Amino acid sequence: MPLNRRTFLGTTAAAGAGAAIVGGVAAPAEAHEHGRGRAPKRYSFSVMGTTDLHGNVFNWDYFTDKEFDDKAHNDVGLAKISTLVEQVRKEKGRHNTLMIDAGDTIQGTQLSYYYAKVDPITAKHGPVHPMAQAMNAIGYHAAALGNHEFNYGIPVLRKFEEQCRFPLLGANALDAKTLKPAFRPYVIKRMCTPHGRDVRVAILGLTNPGIAIWDKANVSGKMVFPGLEEQAAKWVPKLRSMGADVVIVAAHSGSSGTSSYGDQLPYIENAAALVAEQVPGIDAILVGHAHVEIPEYRVKNKQTGKDVVLSEPLKWGQRLTVFDFDLVWEKGRWSVEKAGSKVLNSNTAVEDPKIVRLLSDEHKKVVAYVNQAIGTSKAAMTTAEAAWKDEPIIDLINAVQVDTVKAALAGGAYASLPVLSQASCFSRTAAIPAGQVTIKDAAGLYPFENTLEARLLTGAQLKDYLEFSARYYVQTAAGVPIDTSKLTNAGNTPDYNYDAVSGLTYDIDIAKAAGSRISNLAFQGKPLDPAAQFVLAVNNYRANGGGNFPHVAAAKQLWANSEEIRNTIISWVKAKGVVDPASFASVDWKLVRDGVAVF
């Protein structure tokens, strides 16, 4: 329910006055300033932060059913973060630390999926979400909302919120009717000092305005998400007027100042640095959303000239940010004299036995679930080269989507139109083995909670769509040796924003500049008619503007499904019993240079 502003401000002010004390009873306030010649009184404290945990409790990859590892030998999960947190608390003193998060908590692994869909926390007498259990045990003080918090719908998010013993913050998540906060905007914590008045630390939570696009089906008409700068400018002065000595923002928003959805919303997706630059009164920002590591980044506020410290710990619990604040008592108040940040690597820590004991049963349930057999495959398939070759494993996704959309449109006005399909290589380590196929195999192929839609596009629009997609490749002249490790992700385009489209044949000439790379574009062996109409089977992220692909967001929606594509793949494999790549695999696109095939 939306909060009553008067009630909210009253209760929060009361909490700020005494209820939200960290580390025991506040010391009596000093009556006088220090006399001349005395050393000024100082106090230091630390704020630890995580972000983009995405359902990772243990150092385990449920999509491969083995311990997580990558090329850099990172580790993941809250169990390891818990050990780092306890180390910092031992070093600094528990009462001199706070613990916060910047969002994207309840989506991303089969552990989080299981307790949203298979054994949902929303059921009567349902379980407590593993992420709530772990974060409660660690002792978080606040967490900002991430965009992926809305993937399973508002009821699941509200139940998770209820299960957390700390507030979920979202100052720019507003009730669509009243435009009042739908979640708590902030919390004020009090740090006891040995010198008099406690230090009041305000934590303001900001989430991503892209939620309105990416989770349109779940939030449309219910919540709106204005820009981060706008809402920070509204709330930071209020927090200062309420006596906040330190203001920290937990922002589920990257620092680059860019957006992946173009001009569909008048707000910037990755606005954390702009907030620091434009809104006075902020001391530090815990950055999230972008999945990059930023140990320390200083941004000078334009109005005050003061540095704001930004830090983003690497995703999934691979890093823990530690902000260190040194305060001095002067002119009757505490002020920040020095602030800095660093990140700690979770691969240096063992998993906290407390977290392991707490959630071992949940972990075992999910491991058993993902190892359920759903069918067999006649051949092994992998995504290892799918970022630059038309591979059967991506054709499998497209085959499932085409079959599903054709069945949905059968007998209707658009049943006679050809159905095309888009798919991305979401993971370069996904594989379907020869022989038994399990849930984890299908889940690893499609790790996101995307659902399926059908949109109406013309041949000309599809050409534009493919040209936009092909910007993913680094321009490479004919004759230059090909290094596949440097061929893709031009302009930092992620793998999930490169689409292959099935049902057409085409070449991508990487020797040419982006925007003029698609050649030999054909349908059923004939040059593509720009005026012809096609149905595109497309995931809801793309259909709602994710990646800012042209035309698709404005295209007529012919059908939409609420079932995750991942589950649709699982059901398709179960129904077929046997997956035979010969029935759906074909090389429809290839990379060329000056017309000569690259591979």
Coordinates of C-alpha atoms in Angstrom, one line a residue:
M1 CA 0.0 0.0 0.0
P2 CA 1.2 3.6 -0.7
L3 CA 2.5 5.3 2.4
N4 CA 0.7 8.3 3.9
R5 CA 3.3 11.0 3.6
R6 CA 2.5 12.7 6.9
T7 CA 2.4 9.4 8.8
F8 CA 5.6 8.2 7.0
L9 CA 7.6 11.4 7.8
G10 CA 6.4 11.3 11.4
T11 CA 7.3 7.8 12.0
T12 CA 10.7 8.1 10.3
A13 CA 11.5 11.2 12.2
A14 CA 10.7 9.4 15.4
A15 CA 13.0 6.5 14.3
G16 CA 15.7 9.0 13.5
A17 CA 15.3 10.5 16.9
G18 CA 15.9 7.3 18.8
A19 CA 14.4 4.1 17.4
A20 CA 17.0 3.3 14.8
I21 CA 20.1 3.4 17.0
V22 CA 23.0 1.2 15.9
G23 CA 25.3 -0.1 18.6
G24 CA 23.3 0.6 21.8
V25 CA 21.9 3.6 23.6
A26 CA 22.9 7.0 22.4
A27 CA 25.3 9.1 24.5
P28 CA 24.0 12.3 26.0
A29 CA 24.3 15.3 23.7
E30 CA 27.1 17.7 24.5
A31 CA 26.0 21.1 25.8
H32 CA 28.9 23.1 24.7
E33 CA 31.5 23.4 22.0
H34 CA 35.1 22.3 22.7
G35 CA 37.3 25.0 24.3
R36 CA 40.0 26.5 22.3
G37 CA 43.2 24.5 22.1
R38 CA 41.5 21.2 22.5
A39 CA 41.9 18.6 19.7
P40 CA 38.6 18.4 17.8
K41 CA 36.5 15.3 18.4
R42 CA 36.4 12.7 15.7
Y43 CA 34.5 9.6 14.9
S44 CA 35.0 7.0 12.1
F45 CA 32.6 4.4 10.8
S46 CA 32.2 2.2 7.8
V47 CA 29.3 1.3 5.5
M48 CA 29.5 -2.0 3.6
G49 CA 27.6 -2.7 0.4
T50 CA 26.6 -5.3 -2.1
T51 CA 24.6 -5.1 -5.3
D52 CA 23.2 -7.3 -8.0
L53 CA 23.3 -10.4 -5.9
H54 CA 20.7 -12.0 -8.2
G55 CA 19.8 -14.9 -6.0
N56 CA 23.3 -16.1 -5.2
V57 CA 23.6 -17.5 -1.7
F58 CA 26.3 -20.1 -2.2
N59 CA 29.3 -20.3 -4.5
W60 CA 27.3 -22.6 -6.8
D61 CA 26.1 -22.5 -10.4
Y62 CA 22.7 -24.2 -10.6
F63 CA 22.8 -24.0 -14.4
T64 CA 25.9 -26.2 -14.5
D65 CA 25.3 -27.9 -11.1
K66 CA 28.8 -27.4 -9.9
E67 CA 30.9 -24.9 -7.9
F68 CA 31.0 -21.4 -9.6
D69 CA 34.2 -20.5 -11.3
D70 CA 35.3 -18.1 -14.1
K71 CA 38.5 -17.1 -15.8
A72 CA 39.4 -14.7 -13.0
H73 CA 38.5 -17.3 -10.4
N74 CA 35.9 -15.1 -8.8
D75 CA 33.5 -16.6 -6.2
V76 CA 29.9 -15.7 -5.6
G77 CA 27.3 -15.7 -2.9
L78 CA 26.2 -14.2 0.3
A79 CA 27.8 -17.1 2.3
K80 CA 31.2 -15.7 1.4
I81 CA 30.1 -12.1 1.7
S82 CA 29.0 -12.9 5.3
T83 CA 32.5 -13.9 6.2
L84 CA 33.9 -10.7 4.8
V85 CA 31.3 -8.7 6.7
E86 CA 32.2 -10.3 10.0
Q87 CA 35.9 -9.6 9.3
V88 CA 35.1 -5.9 8.8
R89 CA 32.9 -5.8 11.9
K90 CA 35.7 -7.3 13.9
E91 CA 38.2 -4.8 12.6
K92 CA 36.0 -1.7 12.9
G93 CA 33.7 -2.7 15.8
R94 CA 30.2 -3.9 15.0
H95 CA 28.6 -0.8 16.3
N96 CA 30.7 1.3 13.9
T97 CA 29.4 -0.4 10.7
L98 CA 26.3 -0.5 8.5
M99 CA 25.4 -3.0 5.8
I100 CA 23.3 -2.0 2.7
D101 CA 22.5 -3.3 -0.8
A102 CA 21.8 -1.5 -4.1
G103 CA 19.2 -4.0 -5.6
D104 CA 18.5 -6.9 -7.9
T105 CA 18.2 -9.5 -5.2
I106 CA 15.5 -12.0 -5.9
Q107 CA 16.1 -13.0 -9.6
G108 CA 18.9 -14.7 -11.4
T109 CA 19.5 -18.2 -10.1
Q110 CA 17.4 -21.3 -10.0
L111 CA 17.4 -20.9 -6.2
S112 CA 15.6 -17.6 -6.5
Y113 CA 13.4 -18.9 -9.3
Y114 CA 12.4 -22.0 -7.2
Y115 CA 11.1 -19.9 -4.4
A116 CA 9.2 -17.5 -6.7
K117 CA 7.6 -20.1 -8.9
V118 CA 8.0 -23.8 -7.8
D119 CA 7.6 -23.4 -4.1
P120 CA 6.5 -19.8 -4.0
I121 CA 6.9 -17.6 -0.9
T122 CA 3.5 -16.2 -1.7
A123 CA 1.7 -19.5 -1.0
K124 CA -0.3 -19.9 2.2
H125 CA 2.2 -21.0 4.9
G126 CA 4.9 -20.7 2.2
P127 CA 8.6 -20.6 2.8
V128 CA 10.8 -17.7 3.7
H129 CA 12.8 -16.6 0.7
P130 CA 16.4 -17.8 0.9
M131 CA 17.7 -14.3 0.1
A132 CA 15.6 -12.8 3.0
Q133 CA 16.9 -15.5 5.3
A134 CA 20.6 -14.9 4.4
M135 CA 20.4 -11.1 4.4
N136 CA 18.5 -11.1 7.8
A137 CA 21.2 -13.4 9.2
I138 CA 24.0 -11.2 8.0
G139 CA 22.3 -8.1 9.4
Y140 CA 21.5 -5.8 6.5
H141 CA 20.2 -2.4 7.5
A142 CA 18.6 -1.4 4.1
A143 CA 18.4 -2.4 0.5
A144 CA 17.4 -0.4 -2.6
L145 CA 15.0 -1.9 -5.0
G146 CA 16.4 -3.2 -8.3
N147 CA 14.5 -3.5 -11.6
H148 CA 14.7 -7.3 -11.4
E149 CA 12.8 -7.2 -8.1
F150 CA 9.6 -6.7 -10.2
N151 CA 10.2 -9.7 -12.5
Y152 CA 7.9 -12.0 -10.6
G153 CA 5.2 -9.5 -10.0
I154 CA 4.4 -7.1 -7.2
P155 CA 2.9 -9.8 -4.8
V156 CA 6.1 -11.7 -4.7
L157 CA 8.1 -8.5 -4.1
R158 CA 5.7 -7.4 -1.3
K159 CA 6.0 -10.8 0.3
F160 CA 9.8 -10.6 0.1
E161 CA 9.6 -7.1 1.6
E162 CA 7.5 -8.5 4.5
Q163 CA 10.1 -11.3 5.1
C164 CA 13.1 -8.9 5.3
R165 CA 14.0 -7.5 8.7
F166 CA 15.3 -4.3 7.0
P167 CA 13.5 -1.9 4.7
L168 CA 13.4 -2.1 0.9
L169 CA 14.0 1.5 -0.3
G170 CA 12.7 3.2 -3.5
A171 CA 12.3 6.9 -3.3
N172 CA 11.4 7.0 -7.0
A173 CA 9.0 4.1 -7.0
L174 CA 5.7 5.9 -6.7
D175 CA 2.1 4.8 -6.6
A176 CA 0.7 5.5 -10.0
K177 CA -2.5 7.1 -8.7
T178 CA -1.3 9.1 -5.7
L179 CA 2.3 9.7 -6.8
K180 CA 3.3 9.0 -3.2
P181 CA 6.1 6.6 -2.3
A182 CA 5.1 3.0 -2.8
F183 CA 8.1 1.9 -0.7
R184 CA 10.1 3.6 2.0
P185 CA 12.2 6.3 0.4
Y186 CA 14.9 6.3 3.1
V187 CA 16.0 5.2 6.6
I188 CA 18.0 7.1 9.1
K189 CA 20.4 5.1 11.3
R190 CA 22.2 6.4 14.4
M191 CA 25.8 5.6 15.2
C192 CA 26.7 5.9 18.8
T193 CA 29.9 7.9 19.4
P194 CA 31.9 8.4 22.6
H195 CA 31.8 12.2 22.1
G196 CA 28.2 13.4 22.5
R197 CA 25.6 13.6 19.8
D198 CA 25.2 10.5 17.7
V199 CA 25.9 10.5 14.0
R200 CA 22.8 10.4 12.0
V201 CA 23.3 8.4 8.7
A202 CA 20.6 8.7 6.1
I203 CA 20.3 6.0 3.5
L204 CA 18.3 7.0 0.4
G205 CA 17.2 4.3 -2.0
L206 CA 16.7 5.0 -5.7
T207 CA 15.7 2.4 -8.3
N208 CA 15.8 2.3 -12.1
P209 CA 13.2 4.1 -14.2
G210 CA 13.6 1.4 -16.9
I211 CA 11.3 -0.8 -14.8
A212 CA 8.4 1.0 -16.5
I213 CA 9.6 -0.5 -19.8
W214 CA 11.2 -3.8 -18.8
D215 CA 8.4 -4.9 -16.4
K216 CA 5.6 -3.0 -18.0
A217 CA 3.2 -6.0 -17.6
N218 CA 3.8 -6.0 -13.8
V219 CA 3.8 -2.3 -13.0
S220 CA 1.7 -0.5 -15.6
G221 CA -1.1 1.4 -13.9
K222 CA 0.3 0.5 -10.5
M223 CA 3.6 2.3 -10.1
V224 CA 5.6 4.9 -11.9
F225 CA 9.4 5.5 -11.7
P226 CA 10.6 9.1 -12.2
G227 CA 14.2 10.0 -12.7
L228 CA 16.9 9.5 -10.0
E229 CA 18.2 13.1 -10.2
E230 CA 14.7 14.5 -9.7
Q231 CA 13.9 12.4 -6.7
A232 CA 17.3 12.8 -5.1
A233 CA 17.0 16.6 -5.4
K234 CA 13.6 16.3 -3.6
W235 CA 14.7 14.0 -0.8
V236 CA 18.3 14.9 0.1
P237 CA 17.5 18.4 1.4
K238 CA 14.7 16.9 3.5
L239 CA 17.2 14.4 5.0
R240 CA 19.6 17.2 5.8
S241 CA 16.8 19.2 7.3
M242 CA 15.9 16.2 9.5
G243 CA 19.4 16.3 11.0
A244 CA 21.2 13.8 8.8
D245 CA 25.0 14.2 9.3
V246 CA 25.9 11.8 6.5
V247 CA 23.8 11.0 3.4
I248 CA 24.4 7.8 1.5
V249 CA 22.5 6.9 -1.7
A250 CA 21.9 3.2 -2.6
A251 CA 21.2 3.6 -6.3
H252 CA 20.3 0.8 -8.7
S253 CA 21.7 2.8 -11.5
G254 CA 25.1 2.7 -13.2
S255 CA 27.5 5.6 -13.4
S256 CA 27.9 5.9 -17.2
G257 CA 25.1 8.4 -17.9
T258 CA 23.7 6.2 -20.7
S259 CA 20.4 4.4 -21.3
S260 CA 19.6 1.2 -23.1
Y261 CA 16.1 2.2 -24.0
G262 CA 16.8 5.4 -26.0
D263 CA 14.2 8.2 -25.7
Q264 CA 11.3 6.0 -24.7
L265 CA 11.5 7.5 -21.2
P266 CA 12.7 11.0 -20.3
Y267 CA 15.0 9.5 -17.7
I268 CA 18.5 8.3 -17.7
E269 CA 19.1 4.6 -16.8
N270 CA 22.7 4.9 -15.5
A271 CA 22.4 8.1 -13.6
A272 CA 24.5 7.6 -10.4
A273 CA 27.3 9.9 -11.4
L274 CA 24.8 12.6 -12.6
V275 CA 23.1 12.4 -9.2
A276 CA 26.5 13.0 -7.5
E277 CA 27.3 15.9 -9.8
Q278 CA 23.9 17.6 -9.7
V279 CA 22.4 17.1 -6.3
P280 CA 24.3 18.7 -3.3
G281 CA 24.4 17.1 0.1
I282 CA 25.3 13.5 -0.8
D283 CA 28.5 12.0 0.7
A284 CA 28.6 8.6 -1.1
I285 CA 26.7 6.5 -3.6
L286 CA 26.6 2.7 -3.6
V287 CA 26.2 2.0 -7.3
G288 CA 24.4 -0.9 -8.8
H289 CA 22.8 -2.3 -12.0
A290 CA 25.7 -2.1 -14.4
H291 CA 27.5 -5.2 -13.3
V292 CA 30.9 -3.5 -13.3
E293 CA 33.5 -3.2 -10.6
I294 CA 34.3 0.4 -9.3
P295 CA 36.4 0.3 -6.2
E296 CA 36.4 4.1 -5.9
Y297 CA 35.2 6.9 -8.2
R298 CA 35.0 10.5 -7.2
V299 CA 32.6 12.9 -8.7
K300 CA 32.7 16.6 -7.8
N301 CA 29.4 18.2 -7.1
K302 CA 28.9 21.2 -9.3
Q303 CA 27.2 23.3 -6.6
T304 CA 29.3 22.6 -3.6
G305 CA 32.6 21.6 -5.2
K306 CA 32.8 18.7 -2.8
D307 CA 33.7 15.2 -3.8
V308 CA 31.1 12.4 -3.7
V309 CA 32.5 8.9 -3.4
L310 CA 31.0 6.2 -5.7
S311 CA 31.7 2.5 -5.5
E312 CA 30.1 -0.5 -7.2
P313 CA 31.0 -4.0 -6.0
L314 CA 31.0 -6.7 -8.7
K315 CA 27.8 -8.6 -9.2
W316 CA 26.6 -11.8 -7.5
G317 CA 28.5 -11.2 -4.3
Q318 CA 31.9 -11.3 -6.0
R319 CA 32.9 -8.1 -4.2
L320 CA 32.0 -6.2 -1.0
T321 CA 32.3 -2.5 -1.1
V322 CA 33.6 -0.8 2.1
F323 CA 33.0 2.9 2.5
D324 CA 35.1 4.5 5.3
F325 CA 34.0 7.8 6.7
D326 CA 36.0 10.1 9.1
L327 CA 33.9 12.7 10.8
V328 CA 34.8 15.7 12.9
W329 CA 32.7 17.7 15.4
E330 CA 32.7 21.3 14.6
K331 CA 30.3 24.2 14.8
G332 CA 27.9 22.1 16.8
R333 CA 27.6 19.3 14.3
W334 CA 29.3 16.3 12.8
S335 CA 30.7 16.7 9.3
V336 CA 32.5 14.4 6.9
E337 CA 36.2 15.3 7.0
K338 CA 37.3 12.4 4.8
A339 CA 35.6 9.6 2.8
G340 CA 36.9 6.8 0.7
S341 CA 36.0 3.3 -0.6
K342 CA 37.5 0.0 -1.6
V343 CA 36.2 -3.4 -2.6
L344 CA 37.0 -6.8 -1.0
N345 CA 37.2 -10.0 -3.1
S346 CA 34.9 -12.8 -1.8
N347 CA 37.3 -15.4 -3.3
T348 CA 39.5 -14.7 -0.3
A349 CA 36.8 -15.9 2.1
V350 CA 35.4 -19.2 3.1
E351 CA 31.6 -19.6 3.2
D352 CA 30.2 -18.7 6.6
P353 CA 29.1 -21.9 8.3
K354 CA 26.1 -20.0 9.8
I355 CA 24.7 -19.3 6.3
V356 CA 25.5 -22.8 5.1
R357 CA 23.6 -24.4 8.0
L358 CA 20.7 -21.9 7.6
L359 CA 20.1 -22.7 3.9
S360 CA 21.5 -26.1 3.2
D361 CA 18.1 -27.7 2.9
E362 CA 16.9 -25.1 0.4
H363 CA 20.0 -25.6 -1.6
K364 CA 19.5 -29.4 -1.7
K365 CA 15.9 -29.0 -2.8
V366 CA 16.9 -26.8 -5.8
V367 CA 19.8 -29.1 -6.8
A368 CA 17.3 -32.0 -6.9
Y369 CA 14.9 -29.9 -8.9
V370 CA 17.4 -28.8 -11.6
N371 CA 18.6 -32.3 -12.1
Q372 CA 15.2 -33.6 -13.2
A373 CA 15.3 -35.2 -16.6
I374 CA 12.9 -33.7 -19.2
G375 CA 14.0 -35.5 -22.4
T376 CA 16.9 -36.6 -24.5
S377 CA 18.9 -35.0 -27.3
K378 CA 20.4 -36.7 -30.3
A379 CA 23.4 -34.5 -30.4
A380 CA 25.4 -32.2 -28.2
M381 CA 24.9 -28.4 -28.7
T382 CA 26.8 -25.5 -27.1
T383 CA 26.9 -21.7 -27.2
A384 CA 30.7 -21.6 -27.2
E385 CA 30.8 -20.0 -30.6
A386 CA 27.2 -18.8 -30.8
A387 CA 28.2 -15.1 -30.6
W388 CA 29.7 -15.2 -34.1
K389 CA 28.2 -18.3 -35.7
D390 CA 24.6 -19.5 -36.3
E391 CA 24.6 -22.4 -33.9
P392 CA 21.9 -25.1 -33.5
I393 CA 21.5 -24.3 -29.8
I394 CA 20.2 -20.8 -30.6
D395 CA 18.1 -22.3 -33.4
L396 CA 16.5 -24.4 -30.7
I397 CA 15.3 -21.3 -28.9
N398 CA 13.9 -19.9 -32.1
A399 CA 12.2 -23.2 -33.0
V400 CA 10.4 -23.2 -29.7
Q401 CA 9.3 -19.6 -30.0
V402 CA 8.1 -20.0 -33.6
D403 CA 6.1 -23.1 -32.7
T404 CA 4.5 -21.4 -29.7
V405 CA 3.6 -18.3 -31.6
K406 CA 2.2 -20.2 -34.6
A407 CA 0.0 -22.3 -32.2
A408 CA -1.2 -19.1 -30.4
L409 CA -2.1 -17.3 -33.7
A410 CA -3.7 -20.4 -35.4
G411 CA -7.2 -19.7 -36.7
G412 CA -6.9 -15.9 -36.2
A413 CA -6.5 -13.0 -38.5
Y414 CA -2.7 -13.3 -38.6
A415 CA -2.4 -17.0 -38.9
S416 CA -1.3 -16.9 -42.6
L417 CA 1.7 -14.6 -41.9
P418 CA 5.2 -16.1 -41.7
V419 CA 6.6 -16.2 -38.2
L420 CA 10.2 -15.2 -37.6
S421 CA 12.0 -15.3 -34.3
Q422 CA 14.8 -13.5 -32.4
A423 CA 17.1 -15.0 -29.9
S424 CA 20.3 -14.0 -28.2
C425 CA 23.3 -15.9 -26.8
F426 CA 22.7 -15.2 -23.1
S427 CA 25.5 -17.3 -21.9
R428 CA 28.6 -18.5 -23.7
T429 CA 28.8 -21.6 -21.4
A430 CA 25.3 -23.0 -22.0
A431 CA 25.1 -26.6 -23.4
I432 CA 22.6 -29.3 -24.2
P433 CA 24.3 -32.6 -23.9
A434 CA 23.8 -35.6 -26.1
G435 CA 21.6 -38.0 -24.2
Q436 CA 19.6 -37.0 -21.1
V437 CA 18.5 -33.4 -21.0
T438 CA 17.6 -31.9 -17.6
I439 CA 15.9 -28.7 -16.3
K440 CA 19.3 -27.2 -15.6
D441 CA 20.3 -27.6 -19.2
A442 CA 17.3 -25.7 -20.5
A443 CA 17.5 -23.1 -17.6
G444 CA 21.2 -22.5 -18.5
L445 CA 20.3 -21.8 -22.1
Y446 CA 17.7 -19.1 -21.0
P447 CA 18.7 -17.7 -17.6
F448 CA 16.4 -14.7 -17.7
E449 CA 12.7 -14.5 -16.8
N450 CA 11.6 -13.2 -20.2
T451 CA 8.2 -14.0 -21.6
L452 CA 7.2 -14.3 -25.2
E453 CA 5.2 -11.9 -27.5
A454 CA 4.3 -11.6 -31.1
R455 CA 4.8 -8.3 -32.9
L456 CA 3.9 -7.2 -36.4
L457 CA 6.8 -5.9 -38.5
T458 CA 7.5 -5.2 -42.2
G459 CA 10.5 -6.3 -44.2
A460 CA 12.0 -2.8 -44.1
Q461 CA 11.6 -2.7 -40.4
L462 CA 13.3 -6.1 -40.0
K463 CA 16.2 -4.8 -42.1
D464 CA 16.6 -1.9 -39.7
Y465 CA 16.4 -4.3 -36.8
L466 CA 19.2 -6.5 -38.1
E467 CA 21.4 -3.5 -38.9
F468 CA 21.0 -2.3 -35.4
S469 CA 21.8 -5.7 -34.0
A470 CA 24.9 -6.0 -36.2
R471 CA 26.6 -3.1 -34.5
Y472 CA 27.6 -5.7 -32.0
Y473 CA 30.6 -6.6 -34.1
V474 CA 33.9 -4.7 -34.2
Q475 CA 34.6 -3.4 -37.7
T476 CA 37.4 -5.7 -39.1
A477 CA 38.9 -5.1 -42.5
A478 CA 39.3 -8.0 -45.0
G479 CA 42.7 -9.7 -44.5
V480 CA 43.1 -8.7 -40.9
P481 CA 43.4 -11.8 -38.7
I482 CA 40.3 -12.6 -36.7
D483 CA 40.5 -12.8 -32.9
T484 CA 37.2 -13.9 -31.6
S485 CA 37.9 -12.6 -28.2
K486 CA 38.0 -9.1 -29.7
L487 CA 35.4 -9.5 -32.4
T488 CA 32.2 -8.9 -30.4
N489 CA 30.7 -6.4 -27.9
A490 CA 31.6 -3.3 -29.9
G491 CA 30.6 -0.2 -28.0
N492 CA 30.2 -2.3 -24.9
T493 CA 27.1 -4.0 -26.4
P494 CA 26.3 -7.0 -24.1
D495 CA 25.7 -10.4 -25.6
Y496 CA 22.0 -10.2 -24.7
N497 CA 21.6 -7.2 -27.0
Y498 CA 22.8 -9.0 -30.1
D499 CA 19.8 -10.8 -31.8
A500 CA 19.9 -13.5 -34.5
V501 CA 16.6 -13.7 -36.4
S502 CA 15.5 -17.0 -37.8
G503 CA 13.3 -17.5 -40.8
L504 CA 15.4 -15.1 -42.9
T505 CA 18.8 -15.6 -44.6
Y506 CA 21.4 -12.8 -44.5
D507 CA 25.1 -11.9 -44.3
I508 CA 26.7 -9.5 -41.8
D509 CA 29.7 -7.8 -43.4
I510 CA 31.9 -6.8 -40.5
A511 CA 34.4 -5.0 -42.9
K512 CA 31.7 -2.3 -43.3
A513 CA 30.7 0.3 -40.8
A514 CA 27.8 -0.3 -38.4
G515 CA 24.5 0.5 -40.1
S516 CA 25.5 -0.8 -43.5
R517 CA 26.4 -4.4 -42.8
I518 CA 23.3 -6.5 -43.8
S519 CA 23.5 -8.0 -47.3
N520 CA 21.8 -10.8 -49.3
L521 CA 18.8 -10.4 -47.0
A522 CA 16.2 -12.9 -48.3
F523 CA 13.0 -14.8 -47.3
Q524 CA 12.4 -18.2 -48.8
G525 CA 15.2 -17.7 -51.3
K526 CA 14.0 -14.4 -52.6
P527 CA 15.1 -10.8 -51.8
L528 CA 13.1 -9.6 -48.8
D529 CA 10.1 -7.4 -49.8
P530 CA 10.3 -4.2 -47.7
A531 CA 6.5 -4.0 -47.7
A532 CA 5.8 -7.6 -46.7
Q533 CA 4.4 -8.2 -43.2
F534 CA 5.9 -10.7 -40.8
V535 CA 5.2 -11.9 -37.2
L536 CA 8.2 -11.6 -35.0
A537 CA 8.4 -13.9 -32.0
V538 CA 10.2 -11.7 -29.5
N539 CA 10.9 -11.6 -25.8
N540 CA 9.2 -9.0 -23.6
Y541 CA 12.4 -7.3 -22.7
R542 CA 13.1 -6.5 -26.4
A543 CA 9.4 -5.9 -27.2
N544 CA 9.2 -3.3 -24.4
G545 CA 12.2 -1.4 -25.6
G546 CA 15.1 -3.2 -23.9
G547 CA 18.3 -2.6 -25.9
N548 CA 16.5 0.2 -27.8
F549 CA 16.1 -1.8 -31.0
P550 CA 14.2 0.1 -33.7
H551 CA 10.5 -0.4 -34.5
V552 CA 9.7 -3.4 -32.2
A553 CA 8.4 -1.4 -29.2
A554 CA 6.0 0.6 -31.3
A555 CA 4.9 -2.4 -33.4
K556 CA 1.4 -3.9 -33.1
Q557 CA 1.2 -6.6 -30.4
L558 CA -0.6 -9.6 -31.8
W559 CA -0.2 -11.9 -28.8
A560 CA 1.6 -12.1 -25.4
N561 CA 2.2 -14.9 -22.9
S562 CA 2.9 -14.7 -19.2
E563 CA 4.9 -18.0 -19.1
E564 CA 8.7 -17.6 -19.0
I565 CA 10.4 -18.6 -22.3
R566 CA 12.6 -20.9 -20.2
N567 CA 9.6 -22.9 -19.0
T568 CA 8.2 -22.9 -22.6
I569 CA 11.5 -24.5 -23.7
I570 CA 11.2 -27.1 -20.9
S571 CA 7.6 -27.9 -21.8
W572 CA 8.5 -28.2 -25.5
V573 CA 11.3 -30.6 -24.7
K574 CA 9.0 -32.7 -22.5
A575 CA 6.4 -32.8 -25.2
K576 CA 8.9 -33.8 -27.9
G577 CA 10.7 -36.3 -25.7
V578 CA 13.6 -36.3 -28.1
V579 CA 15.4 -33.2 -29.3
D580 CA 16.7 -33.7 -32.9
P581 CA 18.8 -30.7 -34.1
A582 CA 18.3 -32.0 -37.7
S583 CA 14.7 -31.0 -37.4
F584 CA 15.3 -27.3 -36.7
A585 CA 19.0 -26.3 -37.2
S586 CA 20.1 -24.4 -40.2
V587 CA 22.7 -21.8 -41.1
D588 CA 20.6 -18.7 -41.9
W589 CA 23.2 -16.0 -41.2
K590 CA 27.0 -15.7 -41.4
L591 CA 29.7 -13.1 -40.9
V592 CA 31.5 -12.0 -44.1
R593 CA 34.1 -9.5 -45.2
D594 CA 33.7 -8.1 -48.6
G595 CA 31.4 -11.0 -49.3
V596 CA 33.8 -13.7 -48.2
A597 CA 32.7 -15.9 -45.3
V598 CA 34.7 -15.3 -42.1
F599 CA 34.2 -18.8 -40.7

